[in-house]
Coordinates of C-alpha atoms and ligand atoms in Angstrom, one line a residue:
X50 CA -1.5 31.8 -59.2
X51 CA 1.7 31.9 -57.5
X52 CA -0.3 34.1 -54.7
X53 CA -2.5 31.5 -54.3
X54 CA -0.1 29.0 -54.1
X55 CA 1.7 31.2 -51.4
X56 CA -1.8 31.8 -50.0
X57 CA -2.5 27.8 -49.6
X58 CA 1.1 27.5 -48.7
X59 CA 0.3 29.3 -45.7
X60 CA -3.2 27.9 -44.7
X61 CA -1.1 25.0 -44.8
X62 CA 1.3 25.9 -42.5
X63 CA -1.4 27.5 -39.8
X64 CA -3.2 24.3 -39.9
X65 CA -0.2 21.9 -39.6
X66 CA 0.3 24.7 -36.5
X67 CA -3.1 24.5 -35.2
X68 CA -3.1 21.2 -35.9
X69 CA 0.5 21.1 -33.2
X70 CA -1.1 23.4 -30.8
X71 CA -4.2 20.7 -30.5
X72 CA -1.9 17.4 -30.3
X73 CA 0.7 18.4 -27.6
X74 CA 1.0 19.3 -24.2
X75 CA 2.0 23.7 -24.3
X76 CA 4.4 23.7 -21.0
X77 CA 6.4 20.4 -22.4
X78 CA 6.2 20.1 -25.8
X79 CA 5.4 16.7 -25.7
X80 CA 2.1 14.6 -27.4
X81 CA -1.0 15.4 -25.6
X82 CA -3.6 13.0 -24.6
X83 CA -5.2 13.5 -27.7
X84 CA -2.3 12.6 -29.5
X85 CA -2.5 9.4 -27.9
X86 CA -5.9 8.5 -28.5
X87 CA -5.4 8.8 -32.0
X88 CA -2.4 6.9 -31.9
X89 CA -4.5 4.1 -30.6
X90 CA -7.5 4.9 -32.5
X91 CA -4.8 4.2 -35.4
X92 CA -3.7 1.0 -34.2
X93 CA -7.5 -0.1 -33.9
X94 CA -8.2 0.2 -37.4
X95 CA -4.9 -1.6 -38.7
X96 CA -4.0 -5.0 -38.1
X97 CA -2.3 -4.7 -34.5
X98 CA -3.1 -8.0 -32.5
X99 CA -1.9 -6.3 -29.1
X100 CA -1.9 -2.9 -27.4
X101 CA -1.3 -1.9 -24.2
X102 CA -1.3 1.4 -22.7
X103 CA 0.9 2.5 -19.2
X104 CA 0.3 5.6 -17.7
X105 CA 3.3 6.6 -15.3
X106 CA 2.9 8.9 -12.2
X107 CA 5.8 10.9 -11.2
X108 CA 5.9 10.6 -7.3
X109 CA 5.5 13.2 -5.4
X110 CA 5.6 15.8 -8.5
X111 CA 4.2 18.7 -6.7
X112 CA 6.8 18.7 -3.9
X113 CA 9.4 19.0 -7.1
X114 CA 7.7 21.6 -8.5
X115 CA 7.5 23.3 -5.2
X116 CA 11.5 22.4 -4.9
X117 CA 12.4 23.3 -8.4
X118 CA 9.6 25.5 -10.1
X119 CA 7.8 24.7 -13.1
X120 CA 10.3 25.2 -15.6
X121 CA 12.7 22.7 -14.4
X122 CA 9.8 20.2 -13.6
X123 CA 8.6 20.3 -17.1
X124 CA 12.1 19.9 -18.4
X125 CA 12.7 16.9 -15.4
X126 CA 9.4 15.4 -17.6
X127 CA 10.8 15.8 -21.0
X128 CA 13.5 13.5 -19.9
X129 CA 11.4 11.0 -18.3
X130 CA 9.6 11.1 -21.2
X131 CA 13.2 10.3 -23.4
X132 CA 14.0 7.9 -21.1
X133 CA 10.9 5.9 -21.4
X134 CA 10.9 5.4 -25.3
X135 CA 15.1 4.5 -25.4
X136 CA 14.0 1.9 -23.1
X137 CA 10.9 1.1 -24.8
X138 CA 11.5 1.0 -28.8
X139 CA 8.5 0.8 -30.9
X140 CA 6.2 2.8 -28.5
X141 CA 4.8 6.4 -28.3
X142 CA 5.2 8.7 -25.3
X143 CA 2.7 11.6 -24.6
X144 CA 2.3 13.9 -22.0
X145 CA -1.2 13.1 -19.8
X146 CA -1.9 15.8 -17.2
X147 CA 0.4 17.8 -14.6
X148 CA 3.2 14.8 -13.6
X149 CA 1.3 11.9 -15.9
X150 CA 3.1 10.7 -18.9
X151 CA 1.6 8.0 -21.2
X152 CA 3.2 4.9 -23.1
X153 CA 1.4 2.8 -26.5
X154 CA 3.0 -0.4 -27.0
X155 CA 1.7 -2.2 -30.0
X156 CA 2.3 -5.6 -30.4
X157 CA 3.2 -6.9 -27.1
X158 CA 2.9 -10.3 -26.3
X159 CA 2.2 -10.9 -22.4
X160 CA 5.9 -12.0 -21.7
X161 CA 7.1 -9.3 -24.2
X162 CA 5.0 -6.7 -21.8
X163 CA 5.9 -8.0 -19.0
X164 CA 9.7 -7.9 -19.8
X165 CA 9.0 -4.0 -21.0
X166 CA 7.3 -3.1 -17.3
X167 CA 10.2 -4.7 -15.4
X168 CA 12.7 -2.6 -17.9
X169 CA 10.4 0.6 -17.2
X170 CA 10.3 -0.4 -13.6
X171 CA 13.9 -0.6 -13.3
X172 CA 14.6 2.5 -14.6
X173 CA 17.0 5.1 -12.8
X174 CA 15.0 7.9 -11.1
X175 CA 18.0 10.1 -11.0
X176 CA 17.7 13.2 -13.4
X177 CA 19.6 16.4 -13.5
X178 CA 18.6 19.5 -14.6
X179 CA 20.5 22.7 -15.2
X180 CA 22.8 21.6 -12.2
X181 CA 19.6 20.3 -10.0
X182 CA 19.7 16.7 -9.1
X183 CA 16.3 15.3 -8.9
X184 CA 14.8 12.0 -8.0
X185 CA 12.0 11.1 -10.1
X186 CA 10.0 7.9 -8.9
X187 CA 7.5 6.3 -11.5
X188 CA 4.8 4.5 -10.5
X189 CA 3.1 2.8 -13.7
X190 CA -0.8 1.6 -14.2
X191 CA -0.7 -0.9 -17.3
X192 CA -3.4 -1.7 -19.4
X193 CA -3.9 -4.5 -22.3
X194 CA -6.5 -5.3 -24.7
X195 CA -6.1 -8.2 -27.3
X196 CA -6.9 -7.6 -30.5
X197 CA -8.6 -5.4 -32.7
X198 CA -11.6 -3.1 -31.8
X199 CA -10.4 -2.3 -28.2
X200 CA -11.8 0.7 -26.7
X201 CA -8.9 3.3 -26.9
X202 CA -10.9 5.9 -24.4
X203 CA -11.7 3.0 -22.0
X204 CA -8.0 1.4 -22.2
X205 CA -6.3 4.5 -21.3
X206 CA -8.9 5.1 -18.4
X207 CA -8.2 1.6 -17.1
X208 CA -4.2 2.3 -17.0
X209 CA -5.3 5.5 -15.3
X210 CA -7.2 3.8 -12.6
X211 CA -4.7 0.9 -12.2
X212 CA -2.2 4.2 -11.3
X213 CA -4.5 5.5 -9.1
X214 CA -4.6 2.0 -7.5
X215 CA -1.1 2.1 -7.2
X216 CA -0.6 5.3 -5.5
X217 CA -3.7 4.4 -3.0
X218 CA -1.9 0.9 -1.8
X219 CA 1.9 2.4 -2.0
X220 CA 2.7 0.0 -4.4
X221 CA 5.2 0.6 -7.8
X222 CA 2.9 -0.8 -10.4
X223 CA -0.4 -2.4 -10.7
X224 CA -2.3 -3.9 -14.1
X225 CA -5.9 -3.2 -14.4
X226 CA -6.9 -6.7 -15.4
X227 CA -4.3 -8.7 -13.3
X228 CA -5.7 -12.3 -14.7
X229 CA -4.1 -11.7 -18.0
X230 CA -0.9 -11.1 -16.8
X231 CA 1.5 -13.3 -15.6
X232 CA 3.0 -11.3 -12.3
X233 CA 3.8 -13.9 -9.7
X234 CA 2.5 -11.9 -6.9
X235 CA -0.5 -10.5 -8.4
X236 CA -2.6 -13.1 -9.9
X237 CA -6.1 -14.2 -9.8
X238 CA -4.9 -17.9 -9.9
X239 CA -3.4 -17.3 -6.2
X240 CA -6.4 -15.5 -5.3
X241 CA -8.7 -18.6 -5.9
X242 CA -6.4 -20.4 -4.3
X243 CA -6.8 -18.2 -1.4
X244 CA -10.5 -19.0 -1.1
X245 CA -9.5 -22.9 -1.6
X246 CA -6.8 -22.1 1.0
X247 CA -9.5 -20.9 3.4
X248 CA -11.9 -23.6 3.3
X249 CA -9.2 -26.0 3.3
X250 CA -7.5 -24.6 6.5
X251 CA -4.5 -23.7 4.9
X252 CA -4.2 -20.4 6.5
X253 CA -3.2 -20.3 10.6
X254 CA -3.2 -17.2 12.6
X255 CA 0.2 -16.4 15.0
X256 CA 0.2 -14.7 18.1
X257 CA 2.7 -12.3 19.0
X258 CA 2.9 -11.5 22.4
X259 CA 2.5 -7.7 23.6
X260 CA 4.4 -7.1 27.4
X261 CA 3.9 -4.5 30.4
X262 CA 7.2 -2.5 29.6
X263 CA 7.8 -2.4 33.5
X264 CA 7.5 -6.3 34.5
X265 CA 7.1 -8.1 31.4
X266 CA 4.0 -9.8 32.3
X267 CA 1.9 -10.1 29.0
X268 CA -1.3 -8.7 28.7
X269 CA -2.2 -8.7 24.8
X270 CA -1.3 -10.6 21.4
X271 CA -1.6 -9.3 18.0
X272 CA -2.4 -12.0 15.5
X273 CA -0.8 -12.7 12.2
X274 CA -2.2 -14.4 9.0
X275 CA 0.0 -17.3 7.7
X276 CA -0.7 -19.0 5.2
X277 CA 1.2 -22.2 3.7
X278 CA 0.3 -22.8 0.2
X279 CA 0.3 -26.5 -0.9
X280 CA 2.4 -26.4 -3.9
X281 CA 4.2 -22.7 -3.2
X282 CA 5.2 -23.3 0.0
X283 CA 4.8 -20.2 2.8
X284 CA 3.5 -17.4 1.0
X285 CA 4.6 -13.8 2.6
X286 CA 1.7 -12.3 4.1
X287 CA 2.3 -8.6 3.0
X288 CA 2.3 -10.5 -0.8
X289 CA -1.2 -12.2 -0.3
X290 CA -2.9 -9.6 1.8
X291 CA -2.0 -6.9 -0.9
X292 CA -3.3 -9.1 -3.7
X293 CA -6.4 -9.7 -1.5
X294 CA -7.1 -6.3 -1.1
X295 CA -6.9 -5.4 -4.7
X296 CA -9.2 -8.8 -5.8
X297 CA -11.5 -7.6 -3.0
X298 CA -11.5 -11.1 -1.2
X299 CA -9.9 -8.6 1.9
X300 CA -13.3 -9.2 4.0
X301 CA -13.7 -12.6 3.3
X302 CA -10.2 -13.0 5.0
X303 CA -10.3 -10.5 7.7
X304 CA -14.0 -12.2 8.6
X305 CA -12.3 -15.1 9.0
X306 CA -9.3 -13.8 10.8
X307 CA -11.7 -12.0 13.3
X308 CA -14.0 -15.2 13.8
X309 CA -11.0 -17.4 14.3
X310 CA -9.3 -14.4 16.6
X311 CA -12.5 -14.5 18.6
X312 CA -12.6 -18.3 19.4
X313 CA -8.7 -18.1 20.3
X314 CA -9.8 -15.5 22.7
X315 CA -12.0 -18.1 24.2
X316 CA -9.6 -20.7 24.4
X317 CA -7.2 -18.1 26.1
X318 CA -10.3 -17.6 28.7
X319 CA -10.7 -20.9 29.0
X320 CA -7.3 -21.8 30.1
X321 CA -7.5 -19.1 32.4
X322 CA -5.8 -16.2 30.2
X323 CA -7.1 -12.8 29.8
X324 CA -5.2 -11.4 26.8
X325 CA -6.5 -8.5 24.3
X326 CA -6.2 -10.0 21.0
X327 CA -5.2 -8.0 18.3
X328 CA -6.4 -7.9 14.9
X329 CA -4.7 -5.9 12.1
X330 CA -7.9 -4.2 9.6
X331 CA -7.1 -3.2 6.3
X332 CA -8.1 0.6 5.3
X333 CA -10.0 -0.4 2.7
X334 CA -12.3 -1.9 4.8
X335 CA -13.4 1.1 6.8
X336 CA -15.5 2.5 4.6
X337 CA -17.2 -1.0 3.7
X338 CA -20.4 -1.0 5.1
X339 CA -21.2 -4.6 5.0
X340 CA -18.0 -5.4 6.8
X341 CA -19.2 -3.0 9.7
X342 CA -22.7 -5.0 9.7
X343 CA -20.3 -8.1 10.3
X344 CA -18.2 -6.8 13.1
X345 CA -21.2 -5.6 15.1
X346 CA -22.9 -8.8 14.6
X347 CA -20.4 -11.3 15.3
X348 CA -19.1 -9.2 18.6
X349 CA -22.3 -8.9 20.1
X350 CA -22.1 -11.6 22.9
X351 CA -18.8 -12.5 22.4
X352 CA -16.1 -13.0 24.6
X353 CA -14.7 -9.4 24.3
X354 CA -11.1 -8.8 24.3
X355 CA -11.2 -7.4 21.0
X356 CA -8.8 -5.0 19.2
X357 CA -8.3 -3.6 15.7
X358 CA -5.0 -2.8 14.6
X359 CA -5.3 0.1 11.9
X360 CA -2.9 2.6 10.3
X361 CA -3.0 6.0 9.7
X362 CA -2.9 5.5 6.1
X363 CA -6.2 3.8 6.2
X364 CA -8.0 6.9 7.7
X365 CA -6.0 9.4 5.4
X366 CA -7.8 7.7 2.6
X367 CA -11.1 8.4 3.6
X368 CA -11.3 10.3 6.9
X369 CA -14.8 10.5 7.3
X370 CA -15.6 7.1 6.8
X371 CA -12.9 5.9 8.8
X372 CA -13.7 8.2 11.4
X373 CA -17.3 7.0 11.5
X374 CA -16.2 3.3 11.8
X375 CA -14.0 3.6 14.2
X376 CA -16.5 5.3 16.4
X377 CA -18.9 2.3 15.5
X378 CA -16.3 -0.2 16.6
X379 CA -15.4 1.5 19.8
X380 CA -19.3 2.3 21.2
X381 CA -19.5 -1.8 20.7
X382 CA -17.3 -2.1 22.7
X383 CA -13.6 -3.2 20.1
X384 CA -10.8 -1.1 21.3
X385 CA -8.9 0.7 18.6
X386 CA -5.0 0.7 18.2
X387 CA -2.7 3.1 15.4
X388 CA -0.6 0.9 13.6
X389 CA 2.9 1.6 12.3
X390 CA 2.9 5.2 14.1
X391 CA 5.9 7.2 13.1
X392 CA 6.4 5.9 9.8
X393 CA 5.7 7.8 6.7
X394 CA 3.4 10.5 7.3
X395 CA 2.4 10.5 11.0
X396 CA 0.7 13.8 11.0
X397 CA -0.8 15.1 14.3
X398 CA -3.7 16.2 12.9
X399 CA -4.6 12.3 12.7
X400 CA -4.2 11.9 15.7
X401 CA -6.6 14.4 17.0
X402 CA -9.0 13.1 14.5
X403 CA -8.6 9.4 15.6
X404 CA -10.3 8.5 19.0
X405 CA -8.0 5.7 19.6
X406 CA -6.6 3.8 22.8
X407 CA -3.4 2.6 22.1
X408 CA -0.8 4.0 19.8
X409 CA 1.9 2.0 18.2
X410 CA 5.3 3.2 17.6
X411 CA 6.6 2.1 14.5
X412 CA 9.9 -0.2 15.1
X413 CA 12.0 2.9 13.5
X414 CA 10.7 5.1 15.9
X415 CA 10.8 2.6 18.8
X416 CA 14.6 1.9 18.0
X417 CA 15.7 5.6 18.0
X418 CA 14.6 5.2 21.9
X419 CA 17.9 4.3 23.4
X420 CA 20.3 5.9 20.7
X421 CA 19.9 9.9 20.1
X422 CA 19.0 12.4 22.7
X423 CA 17.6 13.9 19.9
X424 CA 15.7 10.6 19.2
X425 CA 15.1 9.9 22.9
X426 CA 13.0 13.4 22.5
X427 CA 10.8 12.7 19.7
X428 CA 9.9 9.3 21.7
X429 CA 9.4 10.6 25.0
X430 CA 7.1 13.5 23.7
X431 CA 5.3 11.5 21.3
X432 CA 4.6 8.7 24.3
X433 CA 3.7 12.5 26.4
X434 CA 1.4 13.0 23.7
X435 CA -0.2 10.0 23.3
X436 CA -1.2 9.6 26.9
X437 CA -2.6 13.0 27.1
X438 CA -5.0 11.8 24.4
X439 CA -6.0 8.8 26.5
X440 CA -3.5 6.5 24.5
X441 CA -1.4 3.2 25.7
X442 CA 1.5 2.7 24.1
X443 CA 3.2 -0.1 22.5
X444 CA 6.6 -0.2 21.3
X445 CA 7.2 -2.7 18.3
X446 CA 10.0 -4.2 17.3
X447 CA 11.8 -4.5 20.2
X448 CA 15.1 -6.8 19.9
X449 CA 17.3 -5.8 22.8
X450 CA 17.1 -5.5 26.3
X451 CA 18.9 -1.9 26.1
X452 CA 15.9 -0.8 23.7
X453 CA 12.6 -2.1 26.3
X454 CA 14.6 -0.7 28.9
X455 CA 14.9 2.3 27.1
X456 CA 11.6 2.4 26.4
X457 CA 10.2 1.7 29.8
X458 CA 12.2 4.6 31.2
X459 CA 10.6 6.9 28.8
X460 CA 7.5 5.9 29.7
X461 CA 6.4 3.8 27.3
X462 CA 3.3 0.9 28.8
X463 CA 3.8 -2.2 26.4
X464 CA 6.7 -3.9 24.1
X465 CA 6.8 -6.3 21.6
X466 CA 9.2 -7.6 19.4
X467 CA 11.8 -10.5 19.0
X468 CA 12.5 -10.4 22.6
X469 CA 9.7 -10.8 24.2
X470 CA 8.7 -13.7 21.3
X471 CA 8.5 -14.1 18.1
X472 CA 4.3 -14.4 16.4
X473 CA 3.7 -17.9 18.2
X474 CA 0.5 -20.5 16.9
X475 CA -2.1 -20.8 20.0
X476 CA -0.5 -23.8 21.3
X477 CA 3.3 -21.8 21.8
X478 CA 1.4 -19.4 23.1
X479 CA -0.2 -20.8 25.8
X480 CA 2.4 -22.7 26.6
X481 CA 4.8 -19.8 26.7
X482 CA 2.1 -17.9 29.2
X483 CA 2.9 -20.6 31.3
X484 CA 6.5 -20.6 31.2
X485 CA 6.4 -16.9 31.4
X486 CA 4.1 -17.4 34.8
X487 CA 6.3 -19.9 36.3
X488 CA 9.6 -18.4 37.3
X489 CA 7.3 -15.9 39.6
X490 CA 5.8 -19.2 41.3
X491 CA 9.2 -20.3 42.0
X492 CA 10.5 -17.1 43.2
X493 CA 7.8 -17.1 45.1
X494 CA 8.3 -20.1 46.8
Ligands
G637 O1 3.5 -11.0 10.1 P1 4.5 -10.3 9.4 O2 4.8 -11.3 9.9 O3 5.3 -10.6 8.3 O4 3.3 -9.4 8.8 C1 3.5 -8.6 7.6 C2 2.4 -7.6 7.5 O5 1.2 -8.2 7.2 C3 2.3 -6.7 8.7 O6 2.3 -5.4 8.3 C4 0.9 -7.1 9.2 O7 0.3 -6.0 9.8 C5 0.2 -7.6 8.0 N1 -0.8 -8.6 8.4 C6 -0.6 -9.8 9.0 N2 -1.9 -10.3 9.2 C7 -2.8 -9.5 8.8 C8 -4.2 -9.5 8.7 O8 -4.9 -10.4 9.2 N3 -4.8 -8.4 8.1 C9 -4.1 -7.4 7.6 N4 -4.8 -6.4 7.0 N5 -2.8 -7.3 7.6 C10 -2.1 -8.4 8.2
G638 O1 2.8 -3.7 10.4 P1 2.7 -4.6 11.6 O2 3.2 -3.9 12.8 O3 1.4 -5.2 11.8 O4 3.8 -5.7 11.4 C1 4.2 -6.7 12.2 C2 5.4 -7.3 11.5 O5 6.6 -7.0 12.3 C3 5.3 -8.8 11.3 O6 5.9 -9.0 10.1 C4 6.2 -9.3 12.4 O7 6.7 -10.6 12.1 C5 7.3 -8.3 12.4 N1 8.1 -8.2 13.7 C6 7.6 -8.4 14.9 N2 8.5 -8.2 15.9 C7 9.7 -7.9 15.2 C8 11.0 -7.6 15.7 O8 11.3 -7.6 16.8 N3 11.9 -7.3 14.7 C9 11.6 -7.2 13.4 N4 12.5 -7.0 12.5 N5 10.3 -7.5 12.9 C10 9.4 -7.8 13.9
MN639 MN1 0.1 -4.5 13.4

């Protein structure tokens, strides 16, 4: 009897082993997915009121890994994962898939959670391993249920997508259902008021002026949302046009901004001024076919003068599609401009891809024109390069005279920035085309 006891004593042990092996991550150490699940699973069938579930996204963990190897990387993760339950008592950690770490949170009332994903957010990304200083960026993808007889499978999956939302729209953190959580920035209630806002006219469009680098005289605008909130105030328009892309109410509001865009162009004509009107186009909306429908309806006998404003990171999302719409948009006749160029990742490859005719140098990039000669270089060739695709180029952001001069000497065809004007309502703007025309009629004279 005291070898079977031994015996059991052992089975015991294997299974307890086994029972390891099938609830934690091999490279880390850490709780697996599994794990997790039936942590929640648990939580289901007891009395929890509140559960949510944020999935964290190491940024960029493959270039670390490629940096460090896998060994450190793992161990980089281990602290992460220590890191995230001191700051977040109460809660279970496990270890997702390659750079994905998981958090439960039982309990948590909406302000409580909200106070935990600003603590999580504000957590230091510096780590060191064995002597190796790494930055670790978390993104996070939060979900919530309310109480019992959630779906644990389903509420990891939504913190999962919100992550994958997240990384998509370079933003730190996103929550799967945003109208049960009170983020100032990211709510439904603003988004309905966004629709009100529309209808209501709250929302303007500026014009920012684009100039011939050589002699100033301006030959394009780029227009702006703005939108001025009745109780709020001015609301930001990288804050509302982020929420709008993620409510999908973004082609509602770039409809209007191109219908509105296209009547400005007519008043422009009207008073005698033949300017090609910007509009920026969110990447999202390159792959939406009903938005396409709209944009070759609505051009089709209109006043022309049309331009679309898009950055790279819109096509690297979905190349094909993007590619595709573009082509659309230019065979009806809308020229295409690349946003932002020379920020982030700027790869050349895009630009081959991209059948564009004007290129836009970031303000970063523009700026470097007139300091470096190293700088100077990567300007000039990239300008070189952009009109041996059959490019214009614009450089944004320009403050100083030193930097358009710059700029026009490196052969650079448009600027805009802050000295040429600031984004102007229709009315500034025509009357700034006027005051802008006037000095020649007196020079003239
Ligand atoms: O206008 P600035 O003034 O703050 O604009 C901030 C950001 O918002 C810029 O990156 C600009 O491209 C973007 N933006 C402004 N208007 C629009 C618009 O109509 N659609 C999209 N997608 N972005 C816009
Ligand atoms: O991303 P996009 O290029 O569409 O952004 C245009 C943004 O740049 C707007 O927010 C606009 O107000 C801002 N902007 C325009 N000219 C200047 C400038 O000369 N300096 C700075 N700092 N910002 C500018
Ligand atoms: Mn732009």
């Amino acid at each position: 009897s005291e070898l079977r006891r031994r015996a059991a004593a052992i089975v015991q042990e294997r299974e307890a082993g086994l029972l390891h092996l099938a609830m934690h991550e091999p490279e880390t150490e850490l709780p697996n997915r599994r794990a997790l699940l039936s942590e929640l699973t648990r939580m289901r069938q007891g009395d929890s009121s509140a559960v949510a579930v944020i999935v964290f996204g190491v940024d960029r963990y493959a270039a670390m890994r490629a940096a460090i190897g896998y060994g450190l990387s793992n161990e980089v993760v281990r602290e992460i994962a220590a890191r995230l339950l001191r700051t977040c008592r109460e809660s279970r950690v496990a270890h997702l898939s390659t750079g994905v770490l998981g958090l439960v949170l039982r309990r948590p009332d909406l302000a409580a959670l909200q106070a935990e994903v600003e603590a999580l957010e504000a957590l230091n990304p510096a780590y060191r391993v064995q002597g190796f200083a790494v930055d670790a960026f978390l993104r996070l993808g939060v979900a919530y249920a309310e109480g019992p007889g959630f779906d644990a499978e389903a509420l990891v999956e939504q913190a999962t997508t919100a992550l994958d939302e997240c990384r998509r729209l370079d933003r730190r953190r996103l929550v799967f259902d945003s109208a049960a959580f009170p983020d100032p920035d990211l709510n439904l209630s603003l988004m309905s008021d966004l629709r009100q806002g529309l209808e209501r006219g709250e929302l303007s469009l500026h014009y920012q002026p684009k100039a011939r680098a050589e002699d100033g005289c301006i030959v394009g605008a780029e227009a702006l949302l703005r939108w001025r909130h009745p109780d709020r105030g001015p609301i930001r328009p990288d804050v509302f046009i982020s929420a709008a892309e993620e409510t999908g109410a973004i082609r509602e509001l770039t409809e209007w901004t191109i219908r509105r865009a296209l009547g400005d162009v007519e008043q422009l004509q009207w008073a005698g001024r033949r300017l090609l009107v910007s509009v920026n186009i969110s990447g999202r909306l390159l792959g939406d076919q009903a938005f396409r429908d709209f944009v070759l309806a609505t051009i089709e006998g209109g006043p022309g003068d049309l331009c679309f404003e898009i950055t790279e990171t819109a096509v690297i999302e979905n190349p094909a599609a993007a590619v595709e719409a573009i082509a659309a948009f230019r065979k009806a006749g809308v020229k295409i401009s690349i946003d932002d160029y020379g920020v982030g990742l700027s790869s050349l490859s895009y630009l081959k891809l991209l059948e564009a005719d004007e290129l836009k140098l970031d303000r970063s990039l523009a700026a470097s024109a007139h300091q470096g000669r190293r700088d100077r270089l990567i300007v000039r060739s990239t300008i070189e390069l952009a009109h041996g695709l059959g490019m214009s180029v614009v450089g944004e952001g320009v403050e100083t005279p030193e930097a358009q001069a710059a700029l026009a000497e490196l052969g650079c065809d448009l600027v805009q920035g802050y000295l040429i004007a600031r984004p102007l309502p229709l009315a500034d703007l025509l009357d700034f085309l006027d005051a802008q025309a006037k000095p020649d009629v007196t020079a003239a004279a």
